[in-house]
Amino acid sequence: MATVRAPKTVQNVTATPDRATLARMLYFLKLTREAEWRIEQVLYRQGKIVGGVYTSRGQEAITVGTAIQLVDGDVVTPTHRDFAAHVIRGTPLQKIFCNWLGRADAPTRGRDGGPHIGDISRGIIAPISPVGAWCPVACGAAMALQRAGQGRIALTYFGEGTSARGDVHEAMNLAAVRKLPVVFVCNNNGFAYSTPPEKEYAVKSLAVRGPAYGMPGASVDGNNVLVVYAAVEKAIARARAGKGPSLIECRTFRMTGHSAHDAAEYVPEDLRKAWAKKDPIERFQKILLREEILTKPQLEEMDRRIQKEIDDAVALAEASPFAAGATAVEGVYCGAECWWEKPLN
Amino acid sequence: MPTLTYLDAIRQGIWEEMERDPSVFLLGEDIGAFGGAFKVTAGMLEKFGEDRVIDTPISESAIVGAAVGAALMGMRPVVEMQFMDFIACGFDQIVNMAAKIHYRWGPAVPIVIRGPSGAGVHGGPFHSQSNEMWFVHTPGLKVVMPATAYDAKGLIKAAIRDENPVIFYEHKFLYRRIKEEIPSEDYVVPLGKAAVRREGRDITVITYGAMVWTALEAAQELEKEGISLEVVDLRSLLPYDEELVLASVRKCSKVILLHEDTRTGGMAGELAALIAEKAFDDLDGPLLRVTAPDTPVPFSPPLEEYFLPTAQKVIGAARKLAAY
Ligand SMILES: Cc1ncc(C[n+]2csc(CCOP(=O)(O)OP(=O)(O)O)c2C)c(N)n1
Ligand SMILES: [Mg+2]
């Protein structure tokens, strides 16, 4: 059976991100923004996507600044707002669009939809809808990685609302007790569906939950990809060194409704406006221009390339067939003959 | 008589019970100002206040556990699961705590856990399940699933007044798709009682939830072929109405057991066992099940369509039975 690819050696990514990494981060930020825009504002509105549509608009820096530091053999458990984790780990865009469109070429072959994408060979564990259920799973992956003794780690994401789930608490405690190489990244985007943080927890910052369980906790500006990068870099180094888990809360804001059908009238307009000024992509792009990491023409080229990649991927996805209805009953169990290893249709 | 949708009927039922009995209160995620993901509790915060319409953290286990505690203190909590799929996150509190208190040491646990279930809206594996049998297999619980707006209101009221934990399954496909005239005066639909939705002679279809409408659709088609279907709506799955089921079986002598839930361990199997035990001599043909296959609920439209029982599948089973 397929499992996570193990590299021979695992090295930590360099201290401050080098120029190439900085450019890659901007690329993934923009790719995520634009691809999700295509999903939410185009494909969904055209009626081509059925079911819920969740995006990470406004909070892309959290996923990008963290997942970019993973290496082959690491494991990640994305939420419904971690699109970037998939593309950074190498899942082809076309496969992602196929999943949203329910097509046969999707990683789930149409059995599940939207952001529920996993790829075990890339170390991506697909989320389920019950939020936070993947945090204990990340602990189990980390147990296996701990035994392998190569310094590989598991990165697990969850929302601030999800921090109220028992599964998340149990996972943090277990990880601390077993000194597991897990990095817990909480995206605190100000809302859990319609519910504000003060109705989810009574602490000032979720960072205090780290020490409460026996691990370091930090709270950082989630709209600054460099700050996110630096905070998680420390946590990852700690995990790779066998010193155990960490918790990082990244403060951000959900710049959309909970999902595409939600007008989010409960979000105060001034709050949304204030956060709009802190857009993580605009901020980062300015820095890269100022520091002459990228030139204006290079940026324009990047934007063009991204649009082309999305156009091509969407075209391929739309040309992909649906899996035939009768395949619904195949591959329920794993056996000597694995259904997933056979071509479909 | 006002005409209400299935959804509004549930909302009105809860509303009236809250007006009638101050010990009734609500717990759930996004149920306050937001009025719930499907708006079943819309306006209740404004009407009944924050003490009685409580927005909780995303903590299903704590929600159910807290409901049990409040119930032990004489309250009547009504818990909303945003989707019934997430009831799994409160499983222990339901099956080990709530279900076993009265049997073990006496107190009543008058809680209702309600929410949307069922498929047909391309919700995928975690927003479409029919997981009622998890709880039908748990003595101490009651399990209810209305198929009509009238029943939805009458059953939610009966559930709230019941002294036991009741798991109340609403079918999300029916929420805004069906409506009917509902009496303005107070009424309840008793738990544990089935209803004959359509009288017939040849074959009885025993079903519940949204599949009642599928059975009725099939019955209309089959009438043209001279096959007369009876349609029995169970309404309550635990306890279920043995008497009415057996009476209908004895009358028609041929039986189709229909549900949206998957096959193995489904309600159809339970009913088949009952019928084999108590009405074997009355049967003129095999007991036929029309159910979803034993798979998770798939997401994409062609897969989900294949998965769901349809009127055509019921018609196929009926034709087969008619030959006996
Ligand atoms: C256990 C469980 N309960 C309820 C839901 C319904 N639901 C889906 S997302 C969500 C809010 C999640 O909020 P948060 O953790 O802050 O993540 P965000 O969506 O803001 O990224 C809720 C209540 C769910 N998916 N799982
Ligand atoms: Mg949130």
XYZ file of C-alpha atoms and ligand atoms in Angstrom:
696
model
C 0.000 0.000 0.000
C 1.024 3.544 -0.652
C 2.314 5.542 2.227
C 4.215 8.730 2.872
C 7.482 8.858 0.931
C 10.464 8.829 3.259
C 13.559 10.748 2.216
C 17.041 9.554 3.252
C 17.788 12.618 5.308
C 15.681 15.493 6.477
C 17.054 18.995 6.704
C 15.426 22.021 8.102
C 14.675 24.779 5.643
C 17.158 27.673 5.870
C 16.847 30.283 8.598
C 15.496 33.359 6.857
C 13.848 32.344 3.636
C 16.216 32.808 0.694
C 15.243 34.820 -2.376
C 13.887 31.819 -4.222
C 11.718 30.806 -1.276
C 10.420 34.343 -0.942
C 9.405 34.372 -4.579
C 7.820 30.948 -4.252
C 5.821 32.140 -1.274
C 4.423 35.047 -3.249
C 3.633 32.706 -6.106
C 1.701 30.322 -3.851
C -0.106 33.169 -2.141
C -1.264 34.543 -5.458
C -2.028 31.139 -6.918
C -4.206 30.330 -3.928
C -6.040 33.652 -4.106
C -6.705 33.340 -7.815
C -7.573 29.641 -7.882
C -10.021 30.038 -5.020
C -11.479 33.081 -6.734
C -12.082 30.939 -9.797
C -13.788 28.324 -7.644
C -15.942 30.684 -5.624
C -16.672 33.519 -8.032
C -16.751 31.675 -11.328
C -17.322 27.933 -11.185
C -19.681 28.060 -8.217
C -21.688 30.918 -9.696
C -21.933 29.064 -12.975
C -23.570 26.243 -11.070
C -20.743 23.874 -11.890
C -19.818 23.278 -8.273
C -22.423 21.717 -6.041
C -22.164 21.706 -2.269
C -20.330 24.048 0.088
C -17.536 26.344 -1.116
C -14.960 27.407 1.481
C -11.951 29.530 0.698
C -8.985 30.987 2.536
C -9.220 34.503 1.116
C -7.365 36.875 3.431
C -5.643 34.160 5.432
C -3.495 32.528 2.769
C -0.263 33.623 4.464
C -0.792 31.170 7.312
C -0.819 28.110 5.132
C 1.866 29.388 2.794
C 4.251 30.537 5.549
C 3.975 27.163 7.265
C 3.552 24.498 4.567
C 6.405 25.977 2.540
C 8.750 24.735 5.270
C 7.732 21.103 5.001
C 10.062 18.687 3.313
C 9.483 15.338 1.646
C 8.324 12.813 4.199
C 6.582 15.307 6.459
C 2.857 15.040 7.024
C 0.218 17.764 6.912
C -3.440 17.774 7.876
C -5.149 20.695 6.133
C -8.530 22.163 7.057
C -11.102 23.453 4.576
C -9.104 26.707 4.434
C -5.642 25.424 3.551
C -5.768 25.306 -0.228
C -2.125 26.344 -0.406
C -0.988 23.224 1.455
C -2.098 21.065 -1.454
C -0.356 23.006 -4.194
C 2.781 23.477 -2.135
C 2.971 19.725 -1.565
C 2.654 19.241 -5.302
C -0.934 18.178 -5.861
C -1.644 19.274 -9.454
C -4.087 22.168 -9.759
C -6.168 20.226 -12.220
C -6.737 17.493 -9.626
C -7.923 20.073 -7.143
C -10.393 21.584 -9.602
C -11.564 18.076 -10.449
C -12.342 17.512 -6.802
C -14.409 20.673 -6.616
C -16.247 19.638 -9.767
C -16.750 16.088 -8.532
C -14.931 14.558 -11.492
C -13.333 11.158 -11.972
C -9.815 12.578 -12.188
C -10.081 13.985 -8.677
C -8.096 12.527 -5.776
C -11.436 11.285 -4.403
C -12.796 10.326 -7.850
C -15.941 12.289 -7.013
C -16.641 10.413 -3.812
C -15.934 13.472 -1.716
C -15.854 17.097 -2.739
C -14.286 20.507 -2.376
C -11.371 20.793 -0.004
C -11.544 17.165 1.133
C -8.384 16.213 -0.682
C -5.693 13.851 0.473
C -2.650 12.305 -1.110
C -0.799 9.877 1.086
C 2.296 9.823 -1.121
C 2.615 13.576 -0.600
C 1.929 13.297 3.111
C -1.446 15.041 2.904
C -4.157 13.590 5.107
C -7.599 14.586 3.802
C -9.863 16.365 6.262
C -13.344 15.158 7.111
C -16.131 17.615 7.826
C -16.279 17.174 11.607
C -13.691 19.803 12.359
C -10.521 19.075 14.291
C -10.867 15.319 13.948
C -7.557 15.325 12.092
C -5.537 16.690 15.016
C -5.369 13.337 16.839
C -4.626 11.733 13.475
C -1.650 14.069 13.099
C -0.468 12.799 16.488
C -0.588 9.233 15.256
C 1.336 10.130 12.127
C 3.838 11.868 14.385
C 4.174 8.725 16.517
C 5.216 6.820 13.419
C 7.570 9.628 12.392
C 9.046 9.726 15.888
C 9.841 6.045 15.675
C 11.340 6.444 12.222
C 13.765 8.828 13.904
C 14.573 10.939 10.867
C 13.399 14.266 12.165
C 10.215 14.285 10.110
C 7.233 16.131 11.502
C 3.462 16.514 11.287
C 1.857 19.906 10.773
C -1.782 20.167 11.790
C -4.097 23.104 11.162
C -7.336 24.061 12.854
C -9.588 27.092 13.215
C -10.151 29.038 16.420
C -13.693 27.693 16.614
C -12.380 24.190 16.238
C -10.099 24.806 19.216
C -13.189 24.123 21.333
C -13.415 20.526 20.178
C -12.394 17.787 22.555
C -10.410 16.146 19.784
C -8.125 19.185 19.587
C -7.594 19.258 23.342
C -6.934 15.542 23.480
C -4.499 15.828 20.589
C -2.530 18.655 22.199
C -2.307 16.799 25.469
C -1.297 13.545 23.828
C 1.335 15.278 21.712
C 2.821 16.971 24.759
C 2.799 13.825 26.894
C 4.519 11.816 24.165
C 6.747 14.716 23.004
C 5.482 14.132 19.517
C 6.883 16.055 16.556
C 3.672 17.940 15.868
C 3.229 21.607 15.079
C -0.264 22.845 15.879
C -1.208 25.859 13.788
C -4.424 27.625 14.671
C -5.823 30.036 12.119
C -7.776 32.520 14.179
C -9.868 34.203 11.505
C -12.330 35.927 13.792
C -15.323 33.744 13.074
C -16.494 30.175 13.290
C -19.377 30.284 10.839
C -21.371 33.106 12.501
C -19.798 32.711 15.937
C -17.164 35.170 17.198
C -14.198 33.961 19.279
C -15.595 35.170 22.626
C -18.303 32.557 22.296
C -15.775 29.819 21.546
C -13.229 30.356 24.343
C -12.622 32.615 27.325
C -8.856 33.092 27.153
C -7.317 36.258 25.695
C -5.135 34.340 23.291
C -5.156 30.702 22.335
C -1.390 30.734 22.734
C -1.838 30.141 26.475
C -3.153 26.703 25.670
C 0.381 25.680 24.693
C 1.924 26.007 28.179
C -1.313 24.707 29.660
C -0.594 21.404 27.940
C 3.152 21.526 28.409
C 4.380 22.952 25.111
C 5.403 26.396 23.883
C 2.610 28.635 22.643
C 2.844 31.761 20.507
C 0.436 34.165 18.916
C 1.508 35.978 15.763
C 0.257 38.219 12.970
C -1.168 35.736 10.517
C -1.356 38.315 7.764
C 2.392 38.708 7.620
C 3.817 35.704 5.890
C 7.331 36.419 7.137
C 6.190 36.549 10.744
C 4.287 33.308 10.307
C 7.324 31.762 8.675
C 9.631 32.746 11.524
C 7.298 31.546 14.270
C 6.703 28.198 12.664
C 10.323 27.788 11.747
C 11.162 27.655 15.444
C 8.381 25.195 16.152
C 9.422 22.971 13.279
C 13.060 22.994 14.359
C 11.984 22.012 17.839
C 9.857 19.168 16.538
C 12.600 17.913 14.219
C 15.037 17.952 17.112
C 12.786 15.651 19.117
C 11.830 18.297 21.660
C 8.110 17.932 21.161
C 5.111 19.886 19.918
C 4.317 23.603 19.778
C 1.205 25.656 19.296
C 1.082 28.765 17.146
C -1.981 30.920 16.866
C -2.013 33.025 13.698
C -4.340 36.000 13.918
C -6.145 36.782 10.684
C -9.583 37.441 9.298
C -11.992 35.520 7.135
C -12.568 37.888 4.202
C -15.499 35.844 2.869
C -18.644 34.363 4.284
C -18.287 31.024 5.997
C -19.006 29.530 2.600
C -20.130 30.922 -0.737
C -23.807 30.838 0.176
C -23.247 32.862 3.366
C -23.607 36.639 2.993
C -22.026 37.039 6.460
C -24.232 39.951 7.486
C -23.181 39.249 11.052
C -19.643 40.502 10.347
C -19.281 44.154 11.373
C -18.423 46.227 8.319
C -15.693 48.238 10.084
C -13.955 45.053 11.148
C -13.907 43.770 7.607
C -12.652 47.123 6.342
C -9.889 47.288 8.937
C -8.647 43.847 7.973
C -8.903 44.578 4.258
C -6.094 47.104 4.789
C -3.860 44.316 6.066
C -4.127 42.086 3.041
C -1.285 39.573 3.328
C -0.568 39.433 -0.384
C -0.418 43.182 -0.949
C 1.806 43.561 2.091
C 4.210 40.870 1.040
C 4.337 41.990 -2.563
C 5.279 45.502 -1.452
C 8.109 44.121 0.636
C 9.436 42.016 -2.199
C 9.387 44.990 -4.562
C 10.993 47.298 -2.023
C 13.724 44.800 -1.235
C 14.179 44.170 -4.938
C 13.573 40.477 -4.601
C 11.257 40.764 -7.586
C 10.825 43.429 -10.236
C 7.525 44.780 -11.549
C 7.895 42.917 -14.858
C 8.635 39.708 -12.986
C 5.485 40.195 -10.926
C 3.424 40.762 -14.046
C 4.899 37.644 -15.538
C 3.997 35.734 -12.368
C 0.414 36.969 -12.549
C 0.131 35.968 -16.196
C 1.590 32.564 -15.510
C -0.869 31.981 -12.679
C -3.865 32.890 -14.818
C -2.645 30.565 -17.544
C -2.058 27.723 -15.110
C -5.554 28.148 -13.734
C -7.142 28.415 -17.178
C -5.389 25.248 -18.302
C -6.226 23.343 -15.136
C -9.884 24.345 -15.210
C -10.153 23.371 -18.878
C -8.701 19.952 -18.135
C -10.928 19.516 -15.116
C -14.055 20.496 -17.008
C -13.139 18.016 -19.725
C -12.756 15.252 -17.151
C -15.750 12.909 -17.012
C -17.758 12.058 -13.941
C -17.146 8.622 -12.531
C -19.980 6.337 -13.616
C -22.708 5.997 -11.001
C -22.191 2.270 -10.573
C -18.621 2.807 -9.386
C -20.170 4.131 -6.171
C -20.235 0.602 -4.772
C -16.656 -0.316 -5.642
C -13.588 0.006 -3.476
C -15.320 0.170 -0.127
C -12.711 -2.156 1.305
C -9.014 -2.436 0.749
C -7.868 -5.869 -0.310
C -5.281 -7.686 -2.337
C -6.666 -5.984 -5.435
C -6.826 -2.309 -4.670
C -9.575 -0.476 -6.510
C -7.671 2.774 -6.225
C -4.741 1.336 -8.129
C -6.874 0.515 -11.140
C -7.818 3.122 -13.736
C -11.389 4.333 -13.484
C -14.061 3.987 -16.206
C -55.272 26.889 8.690
C -51.836 28.320 7.892
C -49.679 26.562 5.296
C -46.236 25.719 6.643
C -43.127 24.155 5.198
C -41.621 21.158 6.947
C -38.940 23.490 8.303
C -41.378 26.113 9.564
C -43.499 23.412 11.135
C -40.530 22.287 13.231
C -39.717 25.880 14.078
C -43.282 26.569 15.149
C -43.403 23.386 17.207
C -40.293 24.361 19.148
C -41.529 27.930 19.479
C -44.859 26.875 20.961
C -43.230 24.472 23.397
C -40.911 27.255 24.561
C -43.897 29.528 25.119
C -45.777 26.786 26.942
C -42.968 25.535 29.173
C -40.218 27.811 30.520
C -37.992 24.807 31.243
C -37.534 24.256 27.500
C -34.355 25.872 26.211
C -32.057 25.532 23.207
C -28.384 24.704 22.844
C -26.379 24.628 19.632
C -23.909 26.200 17.250
C -24.890 29.419 15.454
C -28.508 29.083 16.623
C -28.827 32.542 18.242
C -28.621 35.726 16.188
C -27.814 33.645 13.116
C -30.876 31.453 13.623
C -29.073 28.212 12.805
C -27.464 26.974 9.610
C -30.904 26.184 8.147
C -32.774 28.899 10.124
C -34.857 26.519 12.209
C -34.278 28.715 15.274
C -34.655 32.058 13.478
C -36.118 34.735 15.723
C -35.941 32.640 18.871
C -33.091 34.572 20.459
C -35.044 37.815 20.045
C -38.189 36.242 21.455
C -36.852 34.088 24.285
C -33.532 35.703 25.197
C -29.998 34.529 25.709
C -30.798 32.358 28.706
C -32.955 30.127 26.587
C -31.232 30.256 23.219
C -27.629 29.428 23.906
C -24.912 29.639 21.285
C -22.267 27.105 22.192
C -18.678 26.556 21.162
C -18.074 23.799 18.587
C -18.212 21.119 21.262
C -20.832 18.497 20.513
C -19.792 16.263 23.377
C -20.049 19.115 25.866
C -23.354 20.238 24.354
C -24.996 16.845 24.806
C -23.403 16.306 28.208
C -24.604 19.711 29.358
C -28.086 18.955 28.080
C -28.104 15.793 30.175
C -27.003 17.712 33.255
C -29.644 20.380 32.769
C -32.284 17.722 32.179
C -31.352 16.083 35.466
C -32.084 19.429 37.104
C -35.584 19.520 35.640
C -34.927 21.422 32.431
C -35.936 20.339 28.929
C -33.038 21.095 26.616
C -33.406 20.904 22.862
C -30.041 20.498 21.189
C -29.349 21.347 17.574
C -26.713 19.459 15.646
C -25.706 21.670 12.714
C -25.766 18.481 10.673
C -26.743 15.110 12.117
C -23.446 13.776 10.797
C -21.704 15.667 13.618
C -23.753 13.861 16.248
C -20.879 11.374 16.104
C -18.818 13.928 18.059
C -21.282 13.665 20.942
C -21.712 9.911 20.700
C -20.483 8.862 24.132
C -22.679 11.348 25.934
C -25.690 10.046 24.015
C -25.218 6.287 24.095
C -23.422 5.816 27.389
C -24.590 8.765 29.458
C -28.050 9.876 28.335
C -29.390 6.506 27.203
C -28.502 4.576 30.353
C -29.311 6.929 33.227
C -32.938 6.050 33.717
C -32.352 2.318 33.484
C -29.427 2.383 35.909
C -30.593 4.723 38.622
C -33.970 6.219 37.903
C -33.972 9.878 36.842
C -35.647 11.054 33.668
C -33.498 12.542 30.885
C -35.915 14.646 28.820
C -33.611 15.908 26.104
C -34.140 16.267 22.373
C -31.260 16.173 19.918
C -32.394 17.342 16.532
C -30.925 18.366 13.208
C -30.775 17.870 9.468
C -29.908 14.473 8.032
C -30.200 12.698 4.728
C -28.926 13.088 1.196
C -30.079 14.455 -2.124
C -28.354 17.834 -1.915
C -24.829 16.793 -2.989
C -23.541 17.308 0.520
C -20.991 14.502 0.281
C -20.088 11.874 2.888
C -20.357 14.171 5.931
C -23.446 16.235 5.217
C -25.748 13.526 3.884
C -25.754 10.541 6.178
C -28.764 8.670 7.452
C -27.205 7.517 10.685
C -30.399 6.808 12.620
C -29.534 3.154 13.155
C -26.579 4.099 15.362
C -29.221 5.109 17.874
C -31.964 2.641 17.051
C -29.492 0.094 18.363
C -29.275 1.899 21.697
C -31.985 0.944 24.195
C -33.045 3.921 26.283
C -33.192 6.324 23.359
C -36.164 7.158 21.193
C -35.625 7.841 17.512
C -38.023 9.813 15.350
C -38.078 10.925 11.710
C -41.045 12.865 10.326
C -41.975 12.782 6.648
C -44.633 15.504 6.568
C -44.911 19.031 7.896
C -47.884 18.088 10.078
C -45.913 15.262 11.667
C -42.787 17.367 11.974
C -44.608 19.792 14.226
C -46.557 17.177 16.143
C -43.544 14.947 16.667
C -41.166 17.694 17.791
C -43.725 18.719 20.387
C -44.166 15.141 21.548
C -40.392 14.707 21.649
C -39.937 17.802 23.804
C -42.650 16.622 26.205
C -41.254 13.090 26.403
C -39.322 12.098 29.529
C -36.597 10.305 27.560
C -33.743 11.279 25.286
C -35.167 11.607 21.784
C -33.046 11.766 18.648
C -35.081 13.763 16.164
C -34.064 13.376 12.530
C -35.147 16.106 10.153
C -34.695 15.411 6.474
C -32.910 18.376 4.922
C -34.244 17.558 1.464
C -37.781 18.089 2.759
C -37.084 21.328 4.665
C -38.401 23.712 2.047
C -39.699 21.286 -0.552
C -42.921 20.251 1.140
C -45.639 22.232 2.847
C -49.150 21.664 4.054
C -51.915 23.198 6.080
C -51.316 22.863 9.777
C -53.994 23.325 12.455
C -53.506 26.436 14.577
C -54.523 24.654 17.770
C -52.083 22.642 19.864
C -51.569 19.012 18.845
C -48.978 16.290 19.197
C -48.198 13.231 17.124
C -47.490 10.447 19.586
C -44.067 8.809 19.528
C -44.044 5.149 18.538
C -47.034 5.381 16.189
C -46.836 4.806 12.441
C -49.295 6.113 9.850
C -50.743 4.704 6.651
C -49.984 7.361 4.044
C -51.850 5.613 1.287
C -54.228 2.707 1.454
C -53.500 -0.148 -0.926
C -54.291 -3.807 -1.524
C -51.410 -5.618 -3.162
C -48.087 -4.660 -1.660
C -47.195 -2.682 1.426
C -44.149 -0.412 1.330
C -42.881 0.213 4.832
C -40.661 3.233 4.974
C -39.943 6.556 6.721
C -38.475 10.016 6.188
C -38.058 11.387 2.667
C -38.565 7.911 1.210
C -42.257 8.146 2.058
C -42.518 10.526 -0.898
C -40.548 8.167 -3.092
C -42.951 5.361 -2.191
C -45.952 7.567 -2.959
C -44.481 8.468 -6.318
C -43.990 4.772 -7.095
C -47.536 4.019 -5.953
C -48.941 6.542 -8.415
C -47.025 4.998 -11.294
C -47.957 1.454 -10.340
C -51.612 2.291 -10.117
C -51.551 2.656 -13.896
C -50.396 -0.951 -14.109
C -53.092 -2.102 -11.754
C -50.719 -2.690 -8.840
C -52.015 -1.156 -5.643
C -49.353 -0.082 -3.132
C -49.985 0.652 0.489
C -47.498 3.090 2.019
C -46.700 2.904 5.713
C -44.748 5.770 7.272
C -43.075 4.558 10.467
C -42.539 8.087 11.878
C -40.847 6.581 14.940
C -38.052 4.044 14.557
C -37.509 3.346 18.249
C -39.862 2.253 19.558
C -41.636 1.425 16.316
C -45.262 0.570 15.674
C -45.232 -3.211 15.491
C -48.996 -3.425 15.448
C -49.556 -1.205 12.449
C -46.687 -2.785 10.520
C -48.074 -6.267 11.052
C -51.621 -5.221 10.224
C -50.488 -3.804 6.903
C -48.418 -6.908 6.145
C -51.399 -9.163 6.890
C -53.599 -7.090 4.655
C -51.294 -6.986 1.607
C -49.254 -10.179 2.080
C -46.379 -8.728 0.077
C -43.808 -6.367 1.497
C -41.209 -3.884 0.337
C -38.957 -2.427 2.997
C -37.620 0.910 1.827
C -35.099 3.311 3.327
C -32.477 5.844 2.344
C -30.066 4.412 4.900
C -27.583 1.777 3.811
C -28.570 -1.859 3.654
C -26.782 -3.975 6.223
C -28.068 -3.394 9.718
C -30.723 -1.018 8.428
C -34.288 -0.682 9.649
C -35.430 -2.964 6.813
C -33.549 -5.885 8.315
C -35.185 -5.325 11.683
C -38.642 -5.163 10.134
C -37.960 -8.261 8.036
C -37.098 -10.164 11.196
C -40.267 -8.977 12.904
C -42.405 -9.954 9.930
C -40.727 -13.351 9.604
C -41.350 -14.022 13.278
C -44.902 -12.806 13.533
C -46.489 -12.825 10.087
C -44.694 -15.604 8.237
C -47.929 -17.382 7.346
C -49.389 -14.214 5.876
C -46.645 -13.746 3.300
C -47.175 -14.467 -0.379
C -43.709 -13.501 -1.536
C -40.199 -12.696 -0.384
C -39.487 -9.640 1.743
C -37.744 -7.207 -0.586
C -35.459 -4.442 0.569
C -34.952 -1.255 -1.407
C -32.177 0.674 0.281
C -28.947 2.517 -0.391
C -25.972 0.226 -0.940
C -23.396 -0.391 1.794
C -21.145 2.556 1.034
C -20.596 6.039 2.396
C -22.777 8.673 0.715
C -20.756 9.767 -2.320
C -20.508 13.418 -3.374
C -20.703 13.789 -7.137
C -24.202 13.932 -8.651
C -23.976 10.701 -10.722
C -22.603 8.760 -7.760
C -25.161 10.125 -5.332
C -27.951 9.448 -7.801
C -26.833 5.845 -8.112
C -26.622 5.566 -4.341
C -30.100 6.824 -3.512
C -33.196 4.649 -3.696
C -35.655 5.971 -6.284
C -39.267 5.449 -7.268
C -37.972 3.431 -10.227
C -36.214 1.019 -7.873
C -39.389 0.646 -5.824
C -41.368 0.044 -9.000
C -38.894 -2.650 -10.041
C -39.272 -4.413 -6.712
C -43.063 -4.141 -6.869
C -43.227 -5.686 -10.339
C -41.102 -8.547 -9.139
C -43.378 -9.103 -6.152
C -46.531 -8.802 -8.225
C -45.450 -11.910 -10.117
C -45.802 -14.035 -6.969
C -17.829 18.786 14.774
C -18.415 19.784 13.851
N -19.405 20.585 14.291
C -19.937 21.513 13.477
C -19.484 21.662 12.202
C -20.096 22.700 11.268
N -19.080 23.697 10.956
C -18.318 23.610 9.847
S -17.092 24.737 9.818
C -17.628 25.424 11.275
C -16.924 26.585 11.845
C -15.477 26.314 12.015
O -14.877 27.431 12.544
P -13.321 27.536 12.706
O -12.780 26.362 13.410
O -13.026 28.857 13.289
O -12.793 27.429 11.205
P -12.989 28.468 10.008
O -14.133 27.942 9.204
O -13.254 29.811 10.575
O -11.723 28.404 9.254
C -18.732 24.728 11.774
C -19.440 25.057 13.012
C -18.457 20.792 11.780
N -17.957 20.844 10.540
N -17.939 19.879 12.622
Mg -12.508 30.590 12.365
